[in-house]
PDB file of C-alpha atoms in Angstrom:
ATOM      1  CA  MET A   1     -11.230 -35.136 -43.020  1.00  0.00           C
ATOM      2  CA  HIS A   2      -7.646 -35.944 -43.843  1.00  0.00           C
ATOM      3  CA  PRO A   3      -5.575 -37.167 -40.789  1.00  0.00           C
ATOM      4  CA  SER A   4      -2.862 -34.507 -41.199  1.00  0.00           C
ATOM      5  CA  ARG A   5      -5.500 -31.746 -41.431  1.00  0.00           C
ATOM      6  CA  ASP A   6      -7.227 -33.187 -38.361  1.00  0.00           C
ATOM      7  CA  ARG A   7      -3.952 -33.067 -36.363  1.00  0.00           C
ATOM      8  CA  SER A   8      -3.225 -29.570 -37.626  1.00  0.00           C
ATOM      9  CA  LEU A   9      -6.699 -28.359 -36.656  1.00  0.00           C
ATOM     10  CA  ARG A  10      -6.385 -29.917 -33.176  1.00  0.00           C
ATOM     11  CA  ALA A  11      -2.952 -28.348 -32.693  1.00  0.00           C
ATOM     12  CA  SER A  12      -4.334 -24.942 -33.710  1.00  0.00           C
ATOM     13  CA  ILE A  13      -7.250 -25.270 -31.291  1.00  0.00           C
ATOM     14  CA  VAL A  14      -4.948 -26.317 -28.436  1.00  0.00           C
ATOM     15  CA  ALA A  15      -2.577 -23.420 -29.174  1.00  0.00           C
ATOM     16  CA  ALA A  16      -5.447 -20.922 -29.310  1.00  0.00           C
ATOM     17  CA  ALA A  17      -6.887 -22.262 -26.050  1.00  0.00           C
ATOM     18  CA  ALA A  18      -3.494 -22.040 -24.336  1.00  0.00           C
ATOM     19  CA  LEU A  19      -3.006 -18.480 -25.588  1.00  0.00           C
ATOM     20  CA  LEU A  20      -6.490 -17.490 -24.428  1.00  0.00           C
ATOM     21  CA  LEU A  21      -5.909 -19.080 -21.016  1.00  0.00           C
ATOM     22  CA  ALA A  22      -2.536 -17.350 -20.607  1.00  0.00           C
ATOM     23  CA  HIS A  23      -4.018 -13.992 -21.616  1.00  0.00           C
ATOM     24  CA  SER A  24      -7.054 -14.300 -19.319  1.00  0.00           C
ATOM     25  CA  SER A  25      -4.903 -15.227 -16.295  1.00  0.00           C
ATOM     26  CA  ALA A  26      -2.616 -12.231 -16.918  1.00  0.00           C
ATOM     27  CA  VAL A  27      -5.612  -9.902 -17.152  1.00  0.00           C
ATOM     28  CA  ALA A  28      -7.186 -11.424 -14.028  1.00  0.00           C
ATOM     29  CA  GLU A  29      -4.155 -10.567 -11.844  1.00  0.00           C
ATOM     30  CA  PRO A  30      -5.482  -8.268  -9.080  1.00  0.00           C
ATOM     31  CA  PRO A  31      -3.863  -4.898  -8.314  1.00  0.00           C
ATOM     32  CA  LYS A  32      -1.142  -5.053  -5.660  1.00  0.00           C
ATOM     33  CA  VAL A  33       0.659  -2.854  -3.169  1.00  0.00           C
ATOM     34  CA  VAL A  34       4.230  -2.424  -4.422  1.00  0.00           C
ATOM     35  CA  LYS A  35       5.542  -0.254  -1.602  1.00  0.00           C
ATOM     36  CA  ALA A  36       4.387   0.977   1.791  1.00  0.00           C
ATOM     37  CA  THR A  37       6.163   3.401   4.101  1.00  0.00           C
ATOM     38  CA  PRO A  38       6.554   2.136   6.725  1.00  0.00           C
ATOM     39  CA  ASP A  39       6.238  -1.369   5.351  1.00  0.00           C
ATOM     40  CA  ASN A  40       5.301  -4.720   6.797  1.00  0.00           C
ATOM     41  CA  GLY A  41       7.965  -5.867   9.268  1.00  0.00           C
ATOM     42  CA  ASP A  42       9.669  -2.471   9.711  1.00  0.00           C
ATOM     43  CA  GLY A  43      11.067  -1.771  13.163  1.00  0.00           C
ATOM     44  CA  ASP A  44      12.354   1.334  14.919  1.00  0.00           C
ATOM     45  CA  VAL A  45      10.002   3.545  12.890  1.00  0.00           C
ATOM     46  CA  ASP A  46      10.191   7.204  13.933  1.00  0.00           C
ATOM     47  CA  PRO A  47       7.194   7.894  16.222  1.00  0.00           C
ATOM     48  CA  GLY A  48       7.210  11.442  14.825  1.00  0.00           C
ATOM     49  CA  LEU A  49       6.197  10.105  11.399  1.00  0.00           C
ATOM     50  CA  THR A  50       2.961  11.845  10.442  1.00  0.00           C
ATOM     51  CA  GLU A  51       1.868   9.848   7.415  1.00  0.00           C
ATOM     52  CA  LEU A  52       1.821   6.372   5.939  1.00  0.00           C
ATOM     53  CA  ARG A  53       2.257   6.092   2.155  1.00  0.00           C
ATOM     54  CA  VAL A  54       1.042   3.214   0.042  1.00  0.00           C
ATOM     55  CA  GLU A  55       1.971   2.813  -3.628  1.00  0.00           C
ATOM     56  CA  PHE A  56       0.071   0.497  -5.994  1.00  0.00           C
ATOM     57  CA  ASP A  57       1.185  -1.245  -9.196  1.00  0.00           C
ATOM     58  CA  ARG A  58      -1.382   0.519 -11.407  1.00  0.00           C
ATOM     59  CA  ASP A  59      -3.610   3.576 -11.586  1.00  0.00           C
ATOM     60  CA  MET A  60      -6.270   3.516  -8.903  1.00  0.00           C
ATOM     61  CA  SER A  61      -9.833   4.701  -8.451  1.00  0.00           C
ATOM     62  CA  GLN A  62      -9.818   7.480  -5.893  1.00  0.00           C
ATOM     63  CA  GLY A  63     -13.456   6.955  -4.940  1.00  0.00           C
ATOM     64  CA  GLY A  64     -12.939   4.765  -1.881  1.00  0.00           C
ATOM     65  CA  HIS A  65     -10.502   3.030   0.428  1.00  0.00           C
ATOM     66  CA  SER A  66     -10.441   0.317   3.077  1.00  0.00           C
ATOM     67  CA  ILE A  67      -7.901   0.665   5.862  1.00  0.00           C
ATOM     68  CA  CYS A  68      -8.666  -2.380   7.968  1.00  0.00           C
ATOM     69  CA  GLY A  69      -7.997  -3.034  11.625  1.00  0.00           C
ATOM     70  CA  GLY A  70      -8.885  -1.693  15.015  1.00  0.00           C
ATOM     71  CA  GLY A  71      -8.039  -1.656  18.659  1.00  0.00           C
ATOM     72  CA  ASP A  72      -4.817  -0.578  20.342  1.00  0.00           C
ATOM     73  CA  THR A  73      -2.575  -1.680  17.475  1.00  0.00           C
ATOM     74  CA  PHE A  74      -4.441   0.365  14.845  1.00  0.00           C
ATOM     75  CA  PRO A  75      -2.770   3.729  14.180  1.00  0.00           C
ATOM     76  CA  GLU A  76      -4.725   6.883  14.997  1.00  0.00           C
ATOM     77  CA  ILE A  77      -5.772   8.420  11.690  1.00  0.00           C
ATOM     78  CA  SER A  78      -5.298  12.140  12.207  1.00  0.00           C
ATOM     79  CA  GLY A  79      -6.798  13.614   9.058  1.00  0.00           C
ATOM     80  CA  LYS A  80      -8.293  12.957   5.663  1.00  0.00           C
ATOM     81  CA  VAL A  81      -6.818  10.174   3.521  1.00  0.00           C
ATOM     82  CA  ARG A  82      -5.622  11.706   0.232  1.00  0.00           C
ATOM     83  CA  TRP A  83      -4.148  10.708  -3.102  1.00  0.00           C
ATOM     84  CA  ILE A  84      -0.943  12.452  -4.222  1.00  0.00           C
ATOM     85  CA  ASP A  85      -0.961  10.830  -7.659  1.00  0.00           C
ATOM     86  CA  LYS A  86      -2.840   8.060  -9.484  1.00  0.00           C
ATOM     87  CA  ARG A  87      -0.934   5.304  -7.658  1.00  0.00           C
ATOM     88  CA  THR A  88      -0.020   6.692  -4.222  1.00  0.00           C
ATOM     89  CA  VAL A  89      -2.288   7.243  -1.236  1.00  0.00           C
ATOM     90  CA  VAL A  90      -1.268   9.100   1.940  1.00  0.00           C
ATOM     91  CA  ILE A  91      -2.794   8.229   5.310  1.00  0.00           C
ATOM     92  CA  PRO A  92      -2.200  10.897   8.000  1.00  0.00           C
ATOM     93  CA  VAL A  93      -1.412   9.294  11.375  1.00  0.00           C
ATOM     94  CA  LYS A  94      -0.372  10.039  14.916  1.00  0.00           C
ATOM     95  CA  LEU A  95       1.986   7.404  16.308  1.00  0.00           C
ATOM     96  CA  LYS A  96       3.156   6.576  19.836  1.00  0.00           C
ATOM     97  CA  PRO A  97       6.744   5.660  20.753  1.00  0.00           C
ATOM     98  CA  ASP A  98       7.647   2.010  21.381  1.00  0.00           C
ATOM     99  CA  HIS A  99       4.363   0.694  20.001  1.00  0.00           C
ATOM    100  CA  THR A 100       3.393  -2.066  17.558  1.00  0.00           C
ATOM    101  CA  TYR A 101       0.906  -1.168  14.817  1.00  0.00           C
ATOM    102  CA  ASP A 102      -1.162  -3.436  12.588  1.00  0.00           C
ATOM    103  CA  LEU A 103      -3.415  -2.472   9.707  1.00  0.00           C
ATOM    104  CA  GLY A 104      -4.468  -3.815   6.360  1.00  0.00           C
ATOM    105  CA  ILE A 105      -4.932  -2.336   2.938  1.00  0.00           C
ATOM    106  CA  ASN A 106      -8.208  -4.024   1.999  1.00  0.00           C
ATOM    107  CA  CYS A 107      -9.352  -7.132   3.860  1.00  0.00           C
ATOM    108  CA  PRO A 108     -11.966  -9.853   3.310  1.00  0.00           C
ATOM    109  CA  ALA A 109     -14.690  -7.692   4.914  1.00  0.00           C
ATOM    110  CA  ALA A 110     -13.858  -4.485   3.019  1.00  0.00           C
ATOM    111  CA  ALA A 111     -12.170  -4.074  -0.368  1.00  0.00           C
ATOM    112  CA  ASN A 112     -12.688  -0.469  -1.435  1.00  0.00           C
ATOM    113  CA  PHE A 113      -9.152   0.172  -2.666  1.00  0.00           C
ATOM    114  CA  ARG A 114      -9.767  -0.562  -6.360  1.00  0.00           C
ATOM    115  CA  SER A 115      -7.939  -0.038  -9.625  1.00  0.00           C
ATOM    116  CA  ALA A 116      -9.216   2.495 -12.143  1.00  0.00           C
ATOM    117  CA  ALA A 117     -10.750  -0.533 -13.924  1.00  0.00           C
ATOM    118  CA  GLY A 118     -12.678  -1.471 -10.746  1.00  0.00           C
ATOM    119  CA  GLU A 119     -10.598  -4.487  -9.629  1.00  0.00           C
ATOM    120  CA  ALA A 120     -10.153  -4.884  -5.844  1.00  0.00           C
ATOM    121  CA  VAL A 121      -6.584  -4.644  -4.532  1.00  0.00           C
ATOM    122  CA  GLU A 122      -5.182  -7.858  -3.107  1.00  0.00           C
ATOM    123  CA  PRO A 123      -5.288  -7.518   0.731  1.00  0.00           C
ATOM    124  CA  TYR A 124      -1.946  -6.297   2.085  1.00  0.00           C
ATOM    125  CA  PRO A 125      -1.121  -6.453   5.815  1.00  0.00           C
ATOM    126  CA  ILE A 126       1.188  -3.843   7.337  1.00  0.00           C
ATOM    127  CA  SER A 127       2.693  -4.428  10.778  1.00  0.00           C
ATOM    128  CA  PHE A 128       5.454  -2.189  12.141  1.00  0.00           C
ATOM    129  CA  LYS A 129       6.950  -1.052  15.433  1.00  0.00           C
ATOM    130  CA  THR A 130       7.937   2.464  16.421  1.00  0.00           C
ATOM    131  CA  GLY A 131      11.162   3.246  18.240  1.00  0.00           C
ATOM    132  CA  GLY A 132      11.259   4.332  21.849  1.00  0.00           C
ATOM    133  CA  GLY A 133      12.352   7.915  21.297  1.00  0.00           C
ATOM    134  CA  LYS A 134      10.118  10.914  21.265  1.00  0.00           C
ATOM    135  CA  PRO A 135      10.496  13.708  18.737  1.00  0.00           C
ATOM    136  CA  VAL A 136      13.283  16.055  19.900  1.00  0.00           C
ATOM    137  CA  ARG A 137      12.143  19.470  21.112  1.00  0.00           C
ATOM    138  CA  GLY A 138      14.233  22.497  21.938  1.00  0.00           C
ATOM    139  CA  LYS A 139      14.232  24.251  25.301  1.00  0.00           C
ATOM    140  CA  GLY A 140      11.474  26.673  26.070  1.00  0.00           C
ATOM    141  CA  LYS A 141       7.953  26.772  24.757  1.00  0.00           C
ATOM    142  CA  GLY A 142       7.912  24.071  22.082  1.00  0.00           C
ATOM    143  CA  LYS A 143      10.810  25.236  19.876  1.00  0.00           C
ATOM    144  CA  PRO A 144      11.331  22.826  17.006  1.00  0.00           C
ATOM    145  CA  ALA A 145      14.200  20.379  17.006  1.00  0.00           C
ATOM    146  CA  ILE A 146      16.016  22.285  14.267  1.00  0.00           C
ATOM    147  CA  GLU A 147      16.444  25.291  16.576  1.00  0.00           C
ATOM    148  CA  ALA A 148      17.851  23.043  19.299  1.00  0.00           C
ATOM    149  CA  ASN A 149      20.303  21.563  16.788  1.00  0.00           C
ATOM    150  CA  ARG A 150      21.441  24.994  15.598  1.00  0.00           C
ATOM    151  CA  ALA A 151      22.088  26.067  19.199  1.00  0.00           C
ATOM    152  CA  ALA A 152      24.058  22.875  19.881  1.00  0.00           C
ATOM    153  CA  VAL A 153      26.533  23.475  17.037  1.00  0.00           C
ATOM    154  CA  LYS A 154      27.259  27.132  17.820  1.00  0.00           C
TER     155      LYS A 154
END
């Protein structure tokens, strides 16, 4: 083989290998959480909040989920976990005032949050603290806070 053809062939092989490697690493990127409400590190979260929302970077399989954690810092799940669209899951919760919460979206022991293509979501820890206040109630037998506010401005 001619030396210039040999160099050209080697350069083509190296370029093709680099392109293949770059493409395979981009495809291999696991799904990720892009937003959580409340999110990791949030403080003074309203203890009256009734749901956590988690948004992913791609369409997800709605066949399973792994909300990891336990003990006193794990939020009480107060209903059925549900999907509101292909990328957002809602976790109904009951929170206490002035309390620290820790949970994980997927974890090494359980990875059932998966993309529509079946790829496990990268584990995402969420730790937040609620504020000390309790939800405001009006006077009387459990009137909602909005009625108390209306009375206050009259």
